[in-house]
PDB file of N, CA and C in Angstrom:
ATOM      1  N   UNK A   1      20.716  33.244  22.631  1.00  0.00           N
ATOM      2  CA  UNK A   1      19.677  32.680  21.807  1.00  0.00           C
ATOM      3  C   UNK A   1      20.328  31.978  20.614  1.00  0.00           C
ATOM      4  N   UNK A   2      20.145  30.637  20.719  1.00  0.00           N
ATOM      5  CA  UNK A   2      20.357  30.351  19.585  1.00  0.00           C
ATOM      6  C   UNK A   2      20.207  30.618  17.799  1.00  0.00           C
ATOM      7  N   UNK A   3      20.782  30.340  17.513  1.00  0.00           N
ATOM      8  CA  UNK A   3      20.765  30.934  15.326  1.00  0.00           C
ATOM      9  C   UNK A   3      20.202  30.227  14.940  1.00  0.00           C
ATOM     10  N   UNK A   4      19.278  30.224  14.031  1.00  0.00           N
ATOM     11  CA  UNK A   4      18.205  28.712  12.913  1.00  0.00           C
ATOM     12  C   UNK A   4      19.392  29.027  12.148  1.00  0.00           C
ATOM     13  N   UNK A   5      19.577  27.158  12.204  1.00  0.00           N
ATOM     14  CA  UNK A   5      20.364  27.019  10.954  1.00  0.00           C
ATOM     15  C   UNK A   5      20.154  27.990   9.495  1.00  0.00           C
ATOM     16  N   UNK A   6      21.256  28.004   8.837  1.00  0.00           N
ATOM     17  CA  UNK A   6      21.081  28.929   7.287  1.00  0.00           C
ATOM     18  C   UNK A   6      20.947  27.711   6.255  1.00  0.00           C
ATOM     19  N   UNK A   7      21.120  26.695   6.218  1.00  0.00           N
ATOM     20  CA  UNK A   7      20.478  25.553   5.563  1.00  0.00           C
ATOM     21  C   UNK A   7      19.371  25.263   5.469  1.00  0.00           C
ATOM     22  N   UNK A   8      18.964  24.479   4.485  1.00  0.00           N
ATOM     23  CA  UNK A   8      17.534  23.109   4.964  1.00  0.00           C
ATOM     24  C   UNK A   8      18.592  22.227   5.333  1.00  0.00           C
ATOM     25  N   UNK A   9      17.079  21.790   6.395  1.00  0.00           N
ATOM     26  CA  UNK A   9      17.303  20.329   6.647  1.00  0.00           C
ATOM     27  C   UNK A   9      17.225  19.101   5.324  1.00  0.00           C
ATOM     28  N   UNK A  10      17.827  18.104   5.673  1.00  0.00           N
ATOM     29  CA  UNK A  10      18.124  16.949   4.422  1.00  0.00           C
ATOM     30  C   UNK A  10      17.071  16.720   3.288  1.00  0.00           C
ATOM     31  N   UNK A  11      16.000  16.417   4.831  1.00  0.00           N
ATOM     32  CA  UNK A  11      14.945  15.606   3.940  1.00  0.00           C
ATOM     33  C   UNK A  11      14.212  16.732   3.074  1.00  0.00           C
ATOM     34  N   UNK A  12      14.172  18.146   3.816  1.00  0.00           N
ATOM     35  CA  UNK A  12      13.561  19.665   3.055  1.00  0.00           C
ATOM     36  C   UNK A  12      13.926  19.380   1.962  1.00  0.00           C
ATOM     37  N   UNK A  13      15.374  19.238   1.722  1.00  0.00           N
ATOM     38  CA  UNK A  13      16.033  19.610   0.795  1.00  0.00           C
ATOM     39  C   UNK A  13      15.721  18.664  -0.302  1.00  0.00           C
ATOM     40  N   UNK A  14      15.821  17.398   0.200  1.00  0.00           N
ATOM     41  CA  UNK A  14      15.655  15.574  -0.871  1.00  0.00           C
ATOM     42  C   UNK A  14      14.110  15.868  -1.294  1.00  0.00           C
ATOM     43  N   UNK A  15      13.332  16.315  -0.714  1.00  0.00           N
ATOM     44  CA  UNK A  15      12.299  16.560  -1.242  1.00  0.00           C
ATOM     45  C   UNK A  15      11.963  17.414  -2.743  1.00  0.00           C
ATOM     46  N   UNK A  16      12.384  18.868  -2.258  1.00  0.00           N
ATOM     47  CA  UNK A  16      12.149  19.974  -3.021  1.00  0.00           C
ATOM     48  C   UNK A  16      13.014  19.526  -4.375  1.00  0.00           C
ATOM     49  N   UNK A  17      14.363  18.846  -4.403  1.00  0.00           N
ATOM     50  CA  UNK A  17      14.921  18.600  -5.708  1.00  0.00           C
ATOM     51  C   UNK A  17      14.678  17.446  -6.109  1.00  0.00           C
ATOM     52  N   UNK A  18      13.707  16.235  -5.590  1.00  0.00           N
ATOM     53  CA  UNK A  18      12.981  15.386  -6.214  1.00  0.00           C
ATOM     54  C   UNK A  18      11.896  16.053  -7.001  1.00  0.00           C
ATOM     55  N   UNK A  19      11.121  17.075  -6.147  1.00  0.00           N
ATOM     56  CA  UNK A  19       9.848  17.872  -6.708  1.00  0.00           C
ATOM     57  C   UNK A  19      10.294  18.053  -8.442  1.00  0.00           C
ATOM     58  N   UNK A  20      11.600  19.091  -8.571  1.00  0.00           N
ATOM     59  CA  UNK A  20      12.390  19.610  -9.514  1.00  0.00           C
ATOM     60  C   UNK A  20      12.557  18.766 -10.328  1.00  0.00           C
ATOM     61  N   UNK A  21      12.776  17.327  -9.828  1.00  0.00           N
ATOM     62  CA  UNK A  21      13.378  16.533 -10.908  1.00  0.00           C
ATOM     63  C   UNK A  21      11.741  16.071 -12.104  1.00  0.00           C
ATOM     64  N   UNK A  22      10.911  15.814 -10.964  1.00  0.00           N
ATOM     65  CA  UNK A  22       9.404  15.567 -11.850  1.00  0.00           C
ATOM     66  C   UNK A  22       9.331  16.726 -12.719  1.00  0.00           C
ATOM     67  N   UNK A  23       9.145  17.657 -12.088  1.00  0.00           N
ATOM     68  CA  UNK A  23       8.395  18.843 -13.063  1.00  0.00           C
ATOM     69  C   UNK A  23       9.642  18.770 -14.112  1.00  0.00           C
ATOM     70  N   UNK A  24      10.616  18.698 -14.260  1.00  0.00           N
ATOM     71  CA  UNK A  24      11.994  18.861 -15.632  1.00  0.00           C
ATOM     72  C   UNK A  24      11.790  17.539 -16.502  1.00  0.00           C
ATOM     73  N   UNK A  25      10.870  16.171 -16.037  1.00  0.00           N
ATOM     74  CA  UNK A  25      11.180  15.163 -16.832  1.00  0.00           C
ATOM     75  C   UNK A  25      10.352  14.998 -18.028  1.00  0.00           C
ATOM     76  N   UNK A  26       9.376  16.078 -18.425  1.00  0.00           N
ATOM     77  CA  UNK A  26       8.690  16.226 -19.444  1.00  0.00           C
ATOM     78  C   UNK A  26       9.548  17.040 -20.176  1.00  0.00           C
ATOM     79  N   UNK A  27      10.234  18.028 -19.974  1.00  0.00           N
ATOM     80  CA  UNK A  27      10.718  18.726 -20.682  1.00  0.00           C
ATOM     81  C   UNK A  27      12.298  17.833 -21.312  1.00  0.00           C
ATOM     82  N   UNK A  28      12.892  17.159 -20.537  1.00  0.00           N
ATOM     83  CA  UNK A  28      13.885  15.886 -20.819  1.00  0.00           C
ATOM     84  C   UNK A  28      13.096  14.760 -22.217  1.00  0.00           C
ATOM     85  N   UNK A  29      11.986  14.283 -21.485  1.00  0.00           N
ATOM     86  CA  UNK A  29      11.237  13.657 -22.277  1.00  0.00           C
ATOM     87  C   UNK A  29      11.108  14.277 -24.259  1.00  0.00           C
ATOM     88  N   UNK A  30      10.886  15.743 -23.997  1.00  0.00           N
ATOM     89  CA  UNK A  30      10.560  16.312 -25.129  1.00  0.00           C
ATOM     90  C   UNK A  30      12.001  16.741 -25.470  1.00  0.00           C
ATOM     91  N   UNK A  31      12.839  16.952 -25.178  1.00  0.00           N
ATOM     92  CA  UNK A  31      14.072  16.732 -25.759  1.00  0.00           C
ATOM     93  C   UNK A  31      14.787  15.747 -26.423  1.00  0.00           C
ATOM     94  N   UNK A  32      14.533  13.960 -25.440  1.00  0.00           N
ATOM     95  CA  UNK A  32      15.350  13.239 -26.496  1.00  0.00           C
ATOM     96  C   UNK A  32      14.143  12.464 -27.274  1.00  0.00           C
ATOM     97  N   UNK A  33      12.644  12.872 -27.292  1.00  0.00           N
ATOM     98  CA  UNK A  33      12.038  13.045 -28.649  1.00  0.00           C
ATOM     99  C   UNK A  33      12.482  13.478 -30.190  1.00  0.00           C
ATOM    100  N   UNK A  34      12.704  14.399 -29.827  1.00  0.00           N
ATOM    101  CA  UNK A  34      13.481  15.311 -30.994  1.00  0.00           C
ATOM    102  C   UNK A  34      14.759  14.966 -31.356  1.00  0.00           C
ATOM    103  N   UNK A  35      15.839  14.316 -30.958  1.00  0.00           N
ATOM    104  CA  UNK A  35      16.754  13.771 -31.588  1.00  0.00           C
ATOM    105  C   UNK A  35      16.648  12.878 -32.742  1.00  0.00           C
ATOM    106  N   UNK A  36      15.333  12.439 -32.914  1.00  0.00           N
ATOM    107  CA  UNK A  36      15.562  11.889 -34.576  1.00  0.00           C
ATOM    108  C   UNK A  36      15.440  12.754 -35.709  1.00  0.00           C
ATOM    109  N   UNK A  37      14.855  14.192 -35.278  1.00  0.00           N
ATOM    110  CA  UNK A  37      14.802  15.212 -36.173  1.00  0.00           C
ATOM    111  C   UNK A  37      16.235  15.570 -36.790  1.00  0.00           C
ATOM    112  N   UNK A  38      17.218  15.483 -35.724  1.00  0.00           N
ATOM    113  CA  UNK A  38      18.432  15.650 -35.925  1.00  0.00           C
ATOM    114  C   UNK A  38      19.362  14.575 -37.224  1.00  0.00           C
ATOM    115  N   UNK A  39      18.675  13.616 -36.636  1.00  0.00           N
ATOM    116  CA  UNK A  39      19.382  12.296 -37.871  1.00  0.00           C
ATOM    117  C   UNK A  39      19.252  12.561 -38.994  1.00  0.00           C
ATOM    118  N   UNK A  40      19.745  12.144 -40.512  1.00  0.00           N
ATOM    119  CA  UNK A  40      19.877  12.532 -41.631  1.00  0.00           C
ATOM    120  C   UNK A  40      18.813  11.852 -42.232  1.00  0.00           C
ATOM    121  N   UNK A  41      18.106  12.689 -43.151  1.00  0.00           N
ATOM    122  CA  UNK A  41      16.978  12.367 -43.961  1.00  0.00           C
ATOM    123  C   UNK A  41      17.120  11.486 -45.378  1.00  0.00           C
ATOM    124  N   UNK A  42      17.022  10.385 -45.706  1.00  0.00           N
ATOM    125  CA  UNK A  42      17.032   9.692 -47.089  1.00  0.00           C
ATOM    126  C   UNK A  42      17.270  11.016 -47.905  1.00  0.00           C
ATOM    127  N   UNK A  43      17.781  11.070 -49.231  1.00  0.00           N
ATOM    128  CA  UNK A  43      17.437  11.559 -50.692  1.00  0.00           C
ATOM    129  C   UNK A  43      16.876  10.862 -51.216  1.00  0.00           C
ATOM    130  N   UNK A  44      16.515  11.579 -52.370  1.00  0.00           N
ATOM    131  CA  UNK A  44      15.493  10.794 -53.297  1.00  0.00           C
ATOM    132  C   UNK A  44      16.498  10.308 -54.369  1.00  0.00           C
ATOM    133  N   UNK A  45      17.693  10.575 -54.310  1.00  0.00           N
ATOM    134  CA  UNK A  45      18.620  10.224 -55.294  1.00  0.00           C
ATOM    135  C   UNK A  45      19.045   8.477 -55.338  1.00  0.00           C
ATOM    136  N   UNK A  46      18.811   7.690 -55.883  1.00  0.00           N
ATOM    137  CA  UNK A  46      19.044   6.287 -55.763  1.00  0.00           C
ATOM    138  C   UNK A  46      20.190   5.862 -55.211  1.00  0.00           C
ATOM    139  N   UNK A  47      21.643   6.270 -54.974  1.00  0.00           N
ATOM    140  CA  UNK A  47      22.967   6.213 -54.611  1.00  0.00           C
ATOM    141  C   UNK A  47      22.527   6.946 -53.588  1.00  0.00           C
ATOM    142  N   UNK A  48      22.729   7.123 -51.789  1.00  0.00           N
ATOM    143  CA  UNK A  48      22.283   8.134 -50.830  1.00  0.00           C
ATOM    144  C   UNK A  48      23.967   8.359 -50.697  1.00  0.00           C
ATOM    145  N   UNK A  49      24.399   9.754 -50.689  1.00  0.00           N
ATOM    146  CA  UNK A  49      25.796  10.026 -49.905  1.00  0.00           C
ATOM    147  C   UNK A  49      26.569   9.733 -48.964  1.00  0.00           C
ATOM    148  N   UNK A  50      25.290  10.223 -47.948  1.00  0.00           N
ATOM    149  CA  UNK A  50      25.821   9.762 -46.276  1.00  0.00           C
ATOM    150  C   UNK A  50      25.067   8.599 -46.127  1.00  0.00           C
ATOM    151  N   UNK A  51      25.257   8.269 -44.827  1.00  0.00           N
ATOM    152  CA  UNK A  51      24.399   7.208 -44.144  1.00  0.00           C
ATOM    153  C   UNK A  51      23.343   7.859 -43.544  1.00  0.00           C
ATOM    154  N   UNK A  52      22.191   7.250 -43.875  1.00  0.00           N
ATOM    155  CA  UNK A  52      20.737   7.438 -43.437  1.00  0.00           C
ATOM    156  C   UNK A  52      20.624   6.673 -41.913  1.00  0.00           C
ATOM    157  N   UNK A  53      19.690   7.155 -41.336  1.00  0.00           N
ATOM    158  CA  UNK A  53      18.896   5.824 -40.303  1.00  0.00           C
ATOM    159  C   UNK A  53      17.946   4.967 -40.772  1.00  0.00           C
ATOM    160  N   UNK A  54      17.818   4.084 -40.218  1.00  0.00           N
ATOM    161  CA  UNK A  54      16.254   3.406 -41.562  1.00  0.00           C
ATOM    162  C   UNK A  54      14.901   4.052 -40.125  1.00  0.00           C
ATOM    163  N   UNK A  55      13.891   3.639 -40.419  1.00  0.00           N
ATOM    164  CA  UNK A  55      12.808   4.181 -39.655  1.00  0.00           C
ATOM    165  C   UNK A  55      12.345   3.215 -38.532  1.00  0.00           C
ATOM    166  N   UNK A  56      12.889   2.189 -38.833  1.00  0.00           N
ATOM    167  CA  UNK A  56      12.796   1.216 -37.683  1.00  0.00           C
ATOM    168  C   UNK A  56      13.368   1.474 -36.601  1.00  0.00           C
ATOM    169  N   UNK A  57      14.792   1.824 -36.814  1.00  0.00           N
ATOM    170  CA  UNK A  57      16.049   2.178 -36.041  1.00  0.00           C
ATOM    171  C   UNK A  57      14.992   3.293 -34.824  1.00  0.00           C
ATOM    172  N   UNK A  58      14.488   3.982 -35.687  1.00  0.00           N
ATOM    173  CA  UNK A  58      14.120   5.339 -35.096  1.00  0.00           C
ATOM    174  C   UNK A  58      12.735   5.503 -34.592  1.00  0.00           C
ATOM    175  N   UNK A  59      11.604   4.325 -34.895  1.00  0.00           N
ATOM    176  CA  UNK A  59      10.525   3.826 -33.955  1.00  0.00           C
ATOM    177  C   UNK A  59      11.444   3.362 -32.483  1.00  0.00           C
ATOM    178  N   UNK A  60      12.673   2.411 -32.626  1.00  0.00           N
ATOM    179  CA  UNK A  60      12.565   1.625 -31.837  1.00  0.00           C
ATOM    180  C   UNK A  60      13.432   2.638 -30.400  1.00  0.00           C
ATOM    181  N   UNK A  61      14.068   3.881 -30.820  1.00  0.00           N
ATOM    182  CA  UNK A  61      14.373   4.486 -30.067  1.00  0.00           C
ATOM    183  C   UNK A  61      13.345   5.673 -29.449  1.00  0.00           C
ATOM    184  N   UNK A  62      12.583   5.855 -30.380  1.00  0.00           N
ATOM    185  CA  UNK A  62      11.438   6.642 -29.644  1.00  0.00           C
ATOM    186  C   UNK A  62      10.167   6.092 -28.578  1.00  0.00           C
ATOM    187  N   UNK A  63      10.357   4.370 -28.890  1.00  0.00           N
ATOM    188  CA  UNK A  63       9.495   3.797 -27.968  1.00  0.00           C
ATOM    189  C   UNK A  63      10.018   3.400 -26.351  1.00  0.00           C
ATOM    190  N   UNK A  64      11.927   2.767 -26.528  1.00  0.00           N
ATOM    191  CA  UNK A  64      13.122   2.891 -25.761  1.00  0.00           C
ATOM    192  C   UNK A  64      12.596   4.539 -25.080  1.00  0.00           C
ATOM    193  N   UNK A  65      12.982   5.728 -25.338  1.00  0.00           N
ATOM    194  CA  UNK A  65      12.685   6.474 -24.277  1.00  0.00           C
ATOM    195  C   UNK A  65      11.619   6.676 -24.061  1.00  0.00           C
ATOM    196  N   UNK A  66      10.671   6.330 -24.067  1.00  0.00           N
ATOM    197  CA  UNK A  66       9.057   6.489 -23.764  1.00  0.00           C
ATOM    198  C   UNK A  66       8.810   5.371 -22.745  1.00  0.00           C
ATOM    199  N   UNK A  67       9.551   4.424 -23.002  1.00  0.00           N
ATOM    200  CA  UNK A  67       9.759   3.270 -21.521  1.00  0.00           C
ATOM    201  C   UNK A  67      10.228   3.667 -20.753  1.00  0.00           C
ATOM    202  N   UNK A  68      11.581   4.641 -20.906  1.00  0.00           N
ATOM    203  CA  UNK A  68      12.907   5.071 -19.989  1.00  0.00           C
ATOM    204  C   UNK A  68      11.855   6.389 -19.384  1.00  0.00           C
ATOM    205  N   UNK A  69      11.249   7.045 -19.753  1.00  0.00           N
ATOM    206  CA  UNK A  69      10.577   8.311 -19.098  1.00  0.00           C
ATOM    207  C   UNK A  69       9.683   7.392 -18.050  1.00  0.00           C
ATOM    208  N   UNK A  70       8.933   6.638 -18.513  1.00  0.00           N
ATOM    209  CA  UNK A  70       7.979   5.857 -17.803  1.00  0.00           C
ATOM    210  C   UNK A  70       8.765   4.981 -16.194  1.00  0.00           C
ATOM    211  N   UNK A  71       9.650   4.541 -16.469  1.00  0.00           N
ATOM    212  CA  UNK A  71      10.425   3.798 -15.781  1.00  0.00           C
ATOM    213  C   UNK A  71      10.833   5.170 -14.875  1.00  0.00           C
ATOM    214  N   UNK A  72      11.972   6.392 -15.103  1.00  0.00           N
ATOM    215  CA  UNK A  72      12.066   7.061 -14.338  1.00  0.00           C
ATOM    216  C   UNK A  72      10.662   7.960 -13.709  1.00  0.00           C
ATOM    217  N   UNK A  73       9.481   8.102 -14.114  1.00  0.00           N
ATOM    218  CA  UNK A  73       8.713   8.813 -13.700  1.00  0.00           C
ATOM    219  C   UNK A  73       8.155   7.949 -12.578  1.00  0.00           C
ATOM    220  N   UNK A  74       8.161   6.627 -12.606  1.00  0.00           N
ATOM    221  CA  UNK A  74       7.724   5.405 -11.527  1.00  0.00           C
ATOM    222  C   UNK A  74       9.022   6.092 -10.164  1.00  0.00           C
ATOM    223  N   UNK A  75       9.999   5.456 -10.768  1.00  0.00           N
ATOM    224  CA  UNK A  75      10.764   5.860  -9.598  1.00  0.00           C
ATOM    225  C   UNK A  75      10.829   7.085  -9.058  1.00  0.00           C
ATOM    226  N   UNK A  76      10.796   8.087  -9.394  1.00  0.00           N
ATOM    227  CA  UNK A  76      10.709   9.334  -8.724  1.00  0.00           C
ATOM    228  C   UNK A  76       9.272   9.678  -7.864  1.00  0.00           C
ATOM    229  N   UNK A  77       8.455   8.851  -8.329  1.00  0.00           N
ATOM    230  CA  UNK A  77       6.900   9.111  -7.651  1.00  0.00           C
ATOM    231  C   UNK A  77       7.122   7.825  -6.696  1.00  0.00           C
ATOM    232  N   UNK A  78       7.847   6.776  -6.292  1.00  0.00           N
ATOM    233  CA  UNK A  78       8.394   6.016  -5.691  1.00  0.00           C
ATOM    234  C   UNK A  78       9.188   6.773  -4.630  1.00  0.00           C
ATOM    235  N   UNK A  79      10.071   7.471  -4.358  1.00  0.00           N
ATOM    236  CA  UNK A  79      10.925   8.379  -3.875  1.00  0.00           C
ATOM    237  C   UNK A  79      10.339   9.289  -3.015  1.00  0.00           C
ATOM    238  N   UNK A  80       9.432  10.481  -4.175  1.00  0.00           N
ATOM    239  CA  UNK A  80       8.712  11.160  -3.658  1.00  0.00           C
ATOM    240  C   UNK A  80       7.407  10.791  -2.678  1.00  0.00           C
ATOM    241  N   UNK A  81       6.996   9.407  -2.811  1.00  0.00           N
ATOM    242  CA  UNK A  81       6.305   9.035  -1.646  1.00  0.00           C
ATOM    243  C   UNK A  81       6.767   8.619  -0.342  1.00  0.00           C
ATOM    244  N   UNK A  82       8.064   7.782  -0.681  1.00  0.00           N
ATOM    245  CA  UNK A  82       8.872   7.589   0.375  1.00  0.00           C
ATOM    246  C   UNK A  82       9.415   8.694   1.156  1.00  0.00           C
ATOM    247  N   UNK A  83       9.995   9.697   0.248  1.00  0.00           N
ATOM    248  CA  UNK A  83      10.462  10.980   1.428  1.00  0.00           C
ATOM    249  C   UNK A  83       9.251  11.780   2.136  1.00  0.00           C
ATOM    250  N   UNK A  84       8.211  11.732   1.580  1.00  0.00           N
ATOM    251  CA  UNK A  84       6.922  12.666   1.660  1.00  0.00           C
ATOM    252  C   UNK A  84       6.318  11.113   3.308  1.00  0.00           C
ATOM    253  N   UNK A  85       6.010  10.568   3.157  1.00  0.00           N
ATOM    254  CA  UNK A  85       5.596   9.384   4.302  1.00  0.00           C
ATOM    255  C   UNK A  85       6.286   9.442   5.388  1.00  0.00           C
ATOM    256  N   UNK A  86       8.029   9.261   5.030  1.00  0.00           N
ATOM    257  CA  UNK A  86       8.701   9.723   6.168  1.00  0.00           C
ATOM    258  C   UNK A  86       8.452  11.104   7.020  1.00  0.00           C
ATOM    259  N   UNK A  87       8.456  11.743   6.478  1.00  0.00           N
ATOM    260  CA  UNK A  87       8.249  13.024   6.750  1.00  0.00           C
ATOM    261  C   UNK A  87       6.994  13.411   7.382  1.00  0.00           C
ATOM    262  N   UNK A  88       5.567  12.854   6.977  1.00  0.00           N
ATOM    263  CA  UNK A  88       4.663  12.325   7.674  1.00  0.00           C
ATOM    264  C   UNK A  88       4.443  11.814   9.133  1.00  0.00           C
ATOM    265  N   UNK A  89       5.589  10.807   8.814  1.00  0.00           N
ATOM    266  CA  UNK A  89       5.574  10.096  10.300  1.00  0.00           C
ATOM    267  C   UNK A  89       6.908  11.067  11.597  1.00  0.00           C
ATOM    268  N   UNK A  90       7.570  11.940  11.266  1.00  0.00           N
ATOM    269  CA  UNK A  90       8.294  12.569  12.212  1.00  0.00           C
ATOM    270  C   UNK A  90       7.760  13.688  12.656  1.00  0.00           C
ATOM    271  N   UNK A  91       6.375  13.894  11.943  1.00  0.00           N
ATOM    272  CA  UNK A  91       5.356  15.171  12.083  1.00  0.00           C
ATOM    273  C   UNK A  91       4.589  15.038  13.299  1.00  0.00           C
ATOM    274  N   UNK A  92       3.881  13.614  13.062  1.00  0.00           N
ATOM    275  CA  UNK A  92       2.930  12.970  13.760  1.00  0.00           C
ATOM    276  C   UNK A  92       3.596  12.555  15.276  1.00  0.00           C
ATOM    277  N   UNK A  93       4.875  12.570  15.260  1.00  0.00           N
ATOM    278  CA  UNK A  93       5.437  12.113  16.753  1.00  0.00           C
ATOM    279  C   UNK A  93       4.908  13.705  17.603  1.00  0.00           C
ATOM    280  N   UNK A  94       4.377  15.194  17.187  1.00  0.00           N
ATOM    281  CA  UNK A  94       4.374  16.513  17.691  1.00  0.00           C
ATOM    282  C   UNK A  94       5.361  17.344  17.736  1.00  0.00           C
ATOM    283  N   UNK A  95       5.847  18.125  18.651  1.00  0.00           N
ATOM    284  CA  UNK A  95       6.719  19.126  18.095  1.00  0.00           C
ATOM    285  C   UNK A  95       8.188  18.511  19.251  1.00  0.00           C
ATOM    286  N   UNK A  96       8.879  19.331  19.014  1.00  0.00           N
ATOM    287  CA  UNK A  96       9.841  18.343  19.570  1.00  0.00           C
ATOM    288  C   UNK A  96      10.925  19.650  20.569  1.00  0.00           C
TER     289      UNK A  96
END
């Protein structure tokens, strides 16, 4: 008698860690949100010590990954339809 493989198969597999990658890209998302928290805050002192960011700098990177989430969330729901359709259609041929 033959052994079932101890693997998944490919597409099992391309699937389930596409799944993984959606559900983690909000939490990615809310991570490099928060990197401007990190950047250094003006003083109120007229001479500033360090170097500041100005607030422009830091709109224009919070809108930059809010495109970049958008852009990867397209492609992965792109992906995930493509592997999910395929998979569809090798179903529909019956059992084999």
């Amino acid at each position: 008698m033959p052994r079932p493989p101890i693997f998944l198969e490919k597409r099992g597999y391309r699937r389930r860690r596409m799944m993984d990658a959606v559900r983690l890209l909000p939490f990615l998302g809310l991570m490099l949100w928060m990197v401007p928290l990190l950047w250094p805050v003006p003083d109120a002192t007229p001479e500033p010590t360090e170097p500041t960011i100005a607030m422009s700098v830091a709109l224009r990177y919070l809108f930059g990954v809010w495109a970049l989430l958008i852009l990867a969330t397209w492609a992965l729901w792109r992906r995930t339809r493509d592997v999910a359709s395929g998979e569809g259609a090798d179903q529909a041929d019956g059992p084999r």
